[in-house]
Tab-separated table of C-alpha atoms in Angstrom:
chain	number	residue	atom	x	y	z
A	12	UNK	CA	-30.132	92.853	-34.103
A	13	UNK	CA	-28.333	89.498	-34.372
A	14	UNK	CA	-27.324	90.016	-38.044
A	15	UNK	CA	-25.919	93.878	-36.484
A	16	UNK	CA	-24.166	91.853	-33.555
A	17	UNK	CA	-22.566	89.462	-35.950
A	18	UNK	CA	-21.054	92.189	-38.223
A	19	UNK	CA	-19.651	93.943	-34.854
A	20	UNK	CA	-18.700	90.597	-33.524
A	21	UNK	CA	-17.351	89.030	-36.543
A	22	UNK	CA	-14.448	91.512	-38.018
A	23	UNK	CA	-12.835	91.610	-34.072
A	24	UNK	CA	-12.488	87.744	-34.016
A	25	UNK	CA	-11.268	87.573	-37.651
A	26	UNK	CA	-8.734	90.642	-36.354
A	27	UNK	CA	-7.649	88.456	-32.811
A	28	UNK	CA	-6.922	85.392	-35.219
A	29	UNK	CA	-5.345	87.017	-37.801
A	30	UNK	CA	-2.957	88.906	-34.910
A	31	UNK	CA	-2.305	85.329	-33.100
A	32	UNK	CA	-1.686	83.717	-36.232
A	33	UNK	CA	0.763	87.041	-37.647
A	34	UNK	CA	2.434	86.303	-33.761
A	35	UNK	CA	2.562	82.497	-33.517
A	36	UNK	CA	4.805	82.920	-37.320
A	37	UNK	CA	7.033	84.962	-36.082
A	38	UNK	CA	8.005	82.812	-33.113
A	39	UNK	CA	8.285	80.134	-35.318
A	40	UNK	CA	10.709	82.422	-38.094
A	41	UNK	CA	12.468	83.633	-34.844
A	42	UNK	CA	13.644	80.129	-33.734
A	43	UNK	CA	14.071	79.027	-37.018
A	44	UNK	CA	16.879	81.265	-37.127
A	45	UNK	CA	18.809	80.598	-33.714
A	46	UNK	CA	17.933	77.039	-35.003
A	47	UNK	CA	19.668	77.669	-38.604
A	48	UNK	CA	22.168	80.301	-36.517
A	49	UNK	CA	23.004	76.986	-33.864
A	50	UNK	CA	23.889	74.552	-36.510
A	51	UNK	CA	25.569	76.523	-38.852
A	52	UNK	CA	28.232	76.967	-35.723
A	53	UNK	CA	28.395	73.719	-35.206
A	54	UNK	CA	28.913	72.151	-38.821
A	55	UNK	CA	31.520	74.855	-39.516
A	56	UNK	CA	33.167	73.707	-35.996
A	57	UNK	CA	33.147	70.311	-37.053
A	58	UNK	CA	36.182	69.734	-38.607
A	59	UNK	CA	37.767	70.621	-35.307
A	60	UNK	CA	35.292	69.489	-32.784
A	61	UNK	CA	35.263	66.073	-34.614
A	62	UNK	CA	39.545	65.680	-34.460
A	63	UNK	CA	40.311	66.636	-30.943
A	64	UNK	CA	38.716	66.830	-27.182
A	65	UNK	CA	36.690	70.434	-26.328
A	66	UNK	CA	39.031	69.826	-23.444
A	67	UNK	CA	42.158	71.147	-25.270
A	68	UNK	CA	40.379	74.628	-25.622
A	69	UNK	CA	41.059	74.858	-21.744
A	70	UNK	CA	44.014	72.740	-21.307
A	71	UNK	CA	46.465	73.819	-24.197
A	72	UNK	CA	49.508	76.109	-23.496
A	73	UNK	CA	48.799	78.796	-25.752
A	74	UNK	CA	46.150	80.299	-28.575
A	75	UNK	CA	48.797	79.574	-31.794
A	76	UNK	CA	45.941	77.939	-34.074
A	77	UNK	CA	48.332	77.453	-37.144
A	78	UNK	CA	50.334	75.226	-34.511
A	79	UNK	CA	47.802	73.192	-33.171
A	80	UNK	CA	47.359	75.337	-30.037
A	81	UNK	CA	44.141	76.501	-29.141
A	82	UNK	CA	43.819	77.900	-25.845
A	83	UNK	CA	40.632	79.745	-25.094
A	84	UNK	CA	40.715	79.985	-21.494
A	85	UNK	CA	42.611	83.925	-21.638
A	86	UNK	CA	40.017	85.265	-24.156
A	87	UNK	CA	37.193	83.875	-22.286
A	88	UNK	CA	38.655	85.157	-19.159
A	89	UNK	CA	38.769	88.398	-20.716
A	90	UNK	CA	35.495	88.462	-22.281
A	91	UNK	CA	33.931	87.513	-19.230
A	92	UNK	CA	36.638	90.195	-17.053
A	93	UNK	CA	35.706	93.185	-19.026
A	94	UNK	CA	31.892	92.282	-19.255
A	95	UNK	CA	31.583	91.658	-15.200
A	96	UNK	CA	33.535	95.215	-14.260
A	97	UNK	CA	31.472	97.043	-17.155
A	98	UNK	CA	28.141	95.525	-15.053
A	99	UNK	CA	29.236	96.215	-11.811
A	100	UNK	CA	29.834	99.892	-12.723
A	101	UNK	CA	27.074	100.134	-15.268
A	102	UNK	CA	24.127	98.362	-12.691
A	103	UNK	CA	24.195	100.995	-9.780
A	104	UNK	CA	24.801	103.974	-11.844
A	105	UNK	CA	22.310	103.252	-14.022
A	106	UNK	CA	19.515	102.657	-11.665
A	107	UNK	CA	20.384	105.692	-9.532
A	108	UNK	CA	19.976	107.276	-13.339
A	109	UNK	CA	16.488	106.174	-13.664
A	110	UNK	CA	15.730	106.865	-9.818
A	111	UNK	CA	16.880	110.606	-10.636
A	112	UNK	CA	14.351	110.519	-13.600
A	113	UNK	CA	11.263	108.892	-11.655
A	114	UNK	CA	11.563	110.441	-8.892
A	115	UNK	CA	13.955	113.099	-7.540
A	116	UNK	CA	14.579	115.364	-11.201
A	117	UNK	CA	12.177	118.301	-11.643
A	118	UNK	CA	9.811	117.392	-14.357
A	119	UNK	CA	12.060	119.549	-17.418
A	120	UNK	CA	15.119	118.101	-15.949
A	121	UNK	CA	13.845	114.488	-16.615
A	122	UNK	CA	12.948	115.249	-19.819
A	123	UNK	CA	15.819	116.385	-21.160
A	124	UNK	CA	18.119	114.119	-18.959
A	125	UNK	CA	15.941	111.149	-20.303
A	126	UNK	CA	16.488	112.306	-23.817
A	127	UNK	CA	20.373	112.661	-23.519
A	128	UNK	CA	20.334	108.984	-22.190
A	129	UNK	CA	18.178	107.800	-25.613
A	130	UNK	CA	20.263	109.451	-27.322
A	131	UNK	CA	23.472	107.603	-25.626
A	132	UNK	CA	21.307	104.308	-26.676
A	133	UNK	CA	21.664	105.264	-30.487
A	134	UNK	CA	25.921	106.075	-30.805
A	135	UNK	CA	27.068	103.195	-32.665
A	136	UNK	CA	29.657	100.959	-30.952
A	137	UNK	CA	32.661	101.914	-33.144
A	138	UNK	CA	32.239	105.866	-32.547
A	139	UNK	CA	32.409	104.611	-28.434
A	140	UNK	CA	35.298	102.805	-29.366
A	141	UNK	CA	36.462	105.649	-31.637
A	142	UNK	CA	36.650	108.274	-28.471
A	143	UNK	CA	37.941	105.506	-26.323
A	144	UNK	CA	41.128	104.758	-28.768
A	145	UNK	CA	41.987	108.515	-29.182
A	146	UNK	CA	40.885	110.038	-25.058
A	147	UNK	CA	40.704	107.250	-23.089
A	148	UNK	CA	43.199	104.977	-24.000
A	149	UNK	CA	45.714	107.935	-24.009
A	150	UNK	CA	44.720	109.195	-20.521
A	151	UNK	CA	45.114	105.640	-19.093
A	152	UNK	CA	48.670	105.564	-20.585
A	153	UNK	CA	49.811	108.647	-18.489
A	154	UNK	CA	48.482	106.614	-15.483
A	155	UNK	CA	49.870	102.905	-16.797
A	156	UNK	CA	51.317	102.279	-19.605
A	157	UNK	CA	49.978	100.776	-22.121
A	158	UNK	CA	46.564	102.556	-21.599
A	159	UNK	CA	44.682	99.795	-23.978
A	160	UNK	CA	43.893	97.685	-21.332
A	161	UNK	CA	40.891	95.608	-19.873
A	162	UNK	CA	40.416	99.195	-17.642
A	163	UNK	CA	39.677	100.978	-21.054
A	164	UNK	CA	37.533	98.412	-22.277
A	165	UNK	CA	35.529	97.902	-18.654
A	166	UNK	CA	34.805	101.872	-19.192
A	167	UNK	CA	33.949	101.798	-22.584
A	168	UNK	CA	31.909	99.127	-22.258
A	169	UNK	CA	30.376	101.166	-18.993
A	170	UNK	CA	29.326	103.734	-21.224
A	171	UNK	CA	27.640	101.772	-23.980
A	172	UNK	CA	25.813	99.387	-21.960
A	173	UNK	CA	24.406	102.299	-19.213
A	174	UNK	CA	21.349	104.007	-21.107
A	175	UNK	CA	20.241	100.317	-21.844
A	176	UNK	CA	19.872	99.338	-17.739
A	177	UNK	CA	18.471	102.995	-17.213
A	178	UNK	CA	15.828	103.262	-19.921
A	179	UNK	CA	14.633	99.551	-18.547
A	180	UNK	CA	15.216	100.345	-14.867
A	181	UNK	CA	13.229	104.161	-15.781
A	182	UNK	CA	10.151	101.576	-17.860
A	183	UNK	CA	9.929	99.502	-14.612
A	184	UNK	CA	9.854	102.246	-12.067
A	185	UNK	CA	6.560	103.964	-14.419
A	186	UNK	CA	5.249	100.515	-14.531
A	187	UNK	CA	5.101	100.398	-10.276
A	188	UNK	CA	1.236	100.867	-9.579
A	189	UNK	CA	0.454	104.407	-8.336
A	190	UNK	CA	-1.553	102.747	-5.418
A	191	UNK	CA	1.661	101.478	-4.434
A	192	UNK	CA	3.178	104.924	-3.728
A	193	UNK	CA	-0.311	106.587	-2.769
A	194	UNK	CA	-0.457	104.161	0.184
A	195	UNK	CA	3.256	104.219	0.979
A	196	UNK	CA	3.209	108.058	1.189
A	197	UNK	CA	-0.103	107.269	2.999
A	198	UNK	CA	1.791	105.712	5.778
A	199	UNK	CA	4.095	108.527	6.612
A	200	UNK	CA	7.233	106.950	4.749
A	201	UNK	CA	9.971	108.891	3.268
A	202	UNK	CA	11.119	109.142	0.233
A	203	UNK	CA	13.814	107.005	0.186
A	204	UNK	CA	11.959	104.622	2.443
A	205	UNK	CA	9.445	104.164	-0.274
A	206	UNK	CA	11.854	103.545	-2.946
A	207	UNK	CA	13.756	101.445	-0.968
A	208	UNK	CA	10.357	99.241	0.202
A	209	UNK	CA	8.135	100.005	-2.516
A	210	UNK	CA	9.218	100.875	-5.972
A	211	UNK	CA	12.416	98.912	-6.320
A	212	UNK	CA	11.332	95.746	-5.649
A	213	UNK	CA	8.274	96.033	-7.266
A	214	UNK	CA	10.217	96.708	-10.093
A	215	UNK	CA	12.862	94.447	-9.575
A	216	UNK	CA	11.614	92.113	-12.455
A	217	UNK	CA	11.965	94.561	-15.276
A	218	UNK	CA	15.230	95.615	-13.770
A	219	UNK	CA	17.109	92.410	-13.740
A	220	UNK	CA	15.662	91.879	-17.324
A	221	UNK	CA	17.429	95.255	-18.383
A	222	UNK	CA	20.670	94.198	-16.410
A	223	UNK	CA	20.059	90.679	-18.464
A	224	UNK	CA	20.013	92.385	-22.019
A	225	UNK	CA	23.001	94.801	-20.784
A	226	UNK	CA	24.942	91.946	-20.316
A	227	UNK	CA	24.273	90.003	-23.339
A	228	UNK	CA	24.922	93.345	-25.599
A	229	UNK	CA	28.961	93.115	-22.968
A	230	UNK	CA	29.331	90.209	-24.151
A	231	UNK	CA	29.296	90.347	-27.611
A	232	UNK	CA	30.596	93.618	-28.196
A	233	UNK	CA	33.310	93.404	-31.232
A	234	UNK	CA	34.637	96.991	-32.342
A	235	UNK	CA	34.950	99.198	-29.204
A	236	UNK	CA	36.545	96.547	-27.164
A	237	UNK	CA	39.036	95.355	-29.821
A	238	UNK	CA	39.609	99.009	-30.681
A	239	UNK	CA	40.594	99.656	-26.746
A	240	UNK	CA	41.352	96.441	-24.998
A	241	UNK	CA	45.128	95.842	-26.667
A	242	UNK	CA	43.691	92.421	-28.260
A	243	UNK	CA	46.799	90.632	-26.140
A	244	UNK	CA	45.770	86.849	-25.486
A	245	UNK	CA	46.856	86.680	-22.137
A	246	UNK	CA	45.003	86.347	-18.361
A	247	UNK	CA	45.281	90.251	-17.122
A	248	UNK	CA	46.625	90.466	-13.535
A	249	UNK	CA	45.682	93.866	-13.086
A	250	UNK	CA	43.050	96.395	-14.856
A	251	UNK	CA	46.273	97.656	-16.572
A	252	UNK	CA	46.886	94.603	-18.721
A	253	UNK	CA	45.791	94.321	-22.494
A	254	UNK	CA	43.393	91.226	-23.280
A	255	UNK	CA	41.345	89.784	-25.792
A	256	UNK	CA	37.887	89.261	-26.223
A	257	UNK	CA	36.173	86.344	-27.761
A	258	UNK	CA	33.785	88.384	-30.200
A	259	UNK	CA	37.239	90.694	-30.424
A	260	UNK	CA	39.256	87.418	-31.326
A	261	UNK	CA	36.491	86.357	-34.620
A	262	UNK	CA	36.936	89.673	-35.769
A	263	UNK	CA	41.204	89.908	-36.051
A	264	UNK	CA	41.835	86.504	-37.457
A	265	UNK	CA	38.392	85.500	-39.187
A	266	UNK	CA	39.630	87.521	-42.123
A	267	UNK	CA	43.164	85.281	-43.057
A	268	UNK	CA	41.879	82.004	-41.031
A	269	UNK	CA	41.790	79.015	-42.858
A	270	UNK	CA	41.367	74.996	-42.222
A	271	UNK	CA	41.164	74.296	-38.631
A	272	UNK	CA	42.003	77.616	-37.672
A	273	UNK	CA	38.629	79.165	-38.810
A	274	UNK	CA	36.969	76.003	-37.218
A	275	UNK	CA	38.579	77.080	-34.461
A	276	UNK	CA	37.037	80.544	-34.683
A	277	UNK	CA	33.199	79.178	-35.107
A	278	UNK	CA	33.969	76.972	-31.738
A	279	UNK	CA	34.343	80.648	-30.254
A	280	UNK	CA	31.164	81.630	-31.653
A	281	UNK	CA	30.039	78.576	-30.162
A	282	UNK	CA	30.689	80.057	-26.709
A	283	UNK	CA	29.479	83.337	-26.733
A	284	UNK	CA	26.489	81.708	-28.108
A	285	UNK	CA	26.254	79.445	-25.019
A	286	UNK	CA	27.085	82.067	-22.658
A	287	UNK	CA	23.999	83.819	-23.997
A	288	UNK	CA	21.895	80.824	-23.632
A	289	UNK	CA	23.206	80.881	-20.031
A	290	UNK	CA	21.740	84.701	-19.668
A	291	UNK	CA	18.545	83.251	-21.540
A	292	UNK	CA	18.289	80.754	-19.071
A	293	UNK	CA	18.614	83.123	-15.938
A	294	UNK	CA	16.238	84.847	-17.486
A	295	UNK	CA	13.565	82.150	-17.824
A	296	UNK	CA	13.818	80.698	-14.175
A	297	UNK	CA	13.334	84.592	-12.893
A	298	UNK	CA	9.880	85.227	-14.885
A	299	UNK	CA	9.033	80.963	-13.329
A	300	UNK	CA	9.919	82.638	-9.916
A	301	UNK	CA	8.101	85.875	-10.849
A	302	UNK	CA	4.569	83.953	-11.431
A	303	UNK	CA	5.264	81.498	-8.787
């Protein structure tokens, strides 16, 4: 009996350690590589960041790199511009998306509504920014000239970052404990009243998470914004205005840059990186909160 209990025993502990060991590797490979990512930015920065103050990237007069000029302010502006209107459209419509699924679509209508947003999730970025160059942008013209503008990359960036907040928001909502809804429904409550009370904020963890990952994918978006946006460096003062996005930005001038000017380009790498340690971050003290 004890030699049958070791042999049961014996190949699920070797399995545990060989999993924990397989898991604990690739957390080390993983931050290895936004280790190896981090300070590849920063030596090819260098030869900027070690001749002048960070301060001139906000305090110069313009973004002319071959004449010492380096202005970031206007693309950041942009960057973060087009990735705060994309969220505020994307965040309601896509949890009213997942809402429809959970809870109000008939159970073939959430299927195949469901599958159309997966699908959504797998278009890559340039065929978004394809449709957006040859409908959107035109349409926008009729309405205001130019038509590539910070409104055409807000939409287009609507579109490509909405089945990623519904598929999480839609995961969170079938994650709510049924006892939840059995005892709100229980109580007399409608509907509403127990999505309102109940589901959302039990949910409300994996939602923000979603939001979180929507926004880091806004962010760094390259070929649908700089296929839609106009790519003018300049601080928009209306939705009409062309602008320029930082990942945009690497992606015109990283191809003829040279010297100082390509540093110049790794220092905006340097940004988007940090503004996606910032999301990181927000992330981290919600799950602290979360188990507090």
């Amino acid at each position: 009996m004890i030699w049958s209990k070791r042999n049961i025993l014996f190949p699920l502990k070797l399995t545990d350690s060989l999993l924990q060991g397989i898991l604990r590797a690739g957390a080390v490979i993983s931050a290895l590589v936004m280790l190896l990512i981090s300070l590849f930015l920063v030596v090819e920065s260098w030869p900027v960041l070690g001749q002048i103050s960070p301060v001139r990237f906000f305090t110069d007069t313009s973004w002319h790199p071959l004449e010492g000029a380096y202005q970031l302010m206007p693309i950041l502006a942009g960057t973060l511009y087009a990735s705060v209107g994309a969220l505020l459209l994307a965040i309601p419509l896509g949890i009213a998306s997942a809402l429809f699924i959970v809870y109000y679509a008939s159970p073939r209508l959430a299927k195949w509504y469901k599958r159309l947003v997966e699908l959504l999730v797998g278009i890559p970025s340039v065929v978004f920014g394809f449709w957006g160059l040859t409908t959107l942008v035109p349409l926008i013209n009729q309405l205001h000239p130019p038509g590539a503008s910070l409104l055409a990359a807000i939409l287009v960036l609507t579109l490509m970052i909405l089945p990623t907040i519904t598929l999480t928001a839609y995961s969170a909502l079938m994650a709510v404990p049924a006892e939840f809804l059995r005892n709100a429904i229980a109580l007399g409550i409608s509907r509403w009243g127990m999505i309102q009370g109940v589901a959302l904020p039990a949910a409300k963890n994996g939602i923000t998470a979603g939001i979180i990952l929507a926004a880091a994918r806004a962010l760094g978006e390259t070929m649908a914004v700089l296929m839609v946006a106009g790519n003018v460096v300049q601080y928009p003062e209306t939705f009409f205005d062309p602008v320029r996005t930082l990942a945009a930005n690497i992606a015109l001038e990283t191809a003829y840059a040279m010297g100082d000017h390509r540093a110049v380009l790794f220092v905006s790498g340097l940004l988007l990186m940090l503004l996606v340690m910032v999301l990181s971050g927000i992330a981290g003290l919600l799950e602290k909160q979360r188990h507090a």
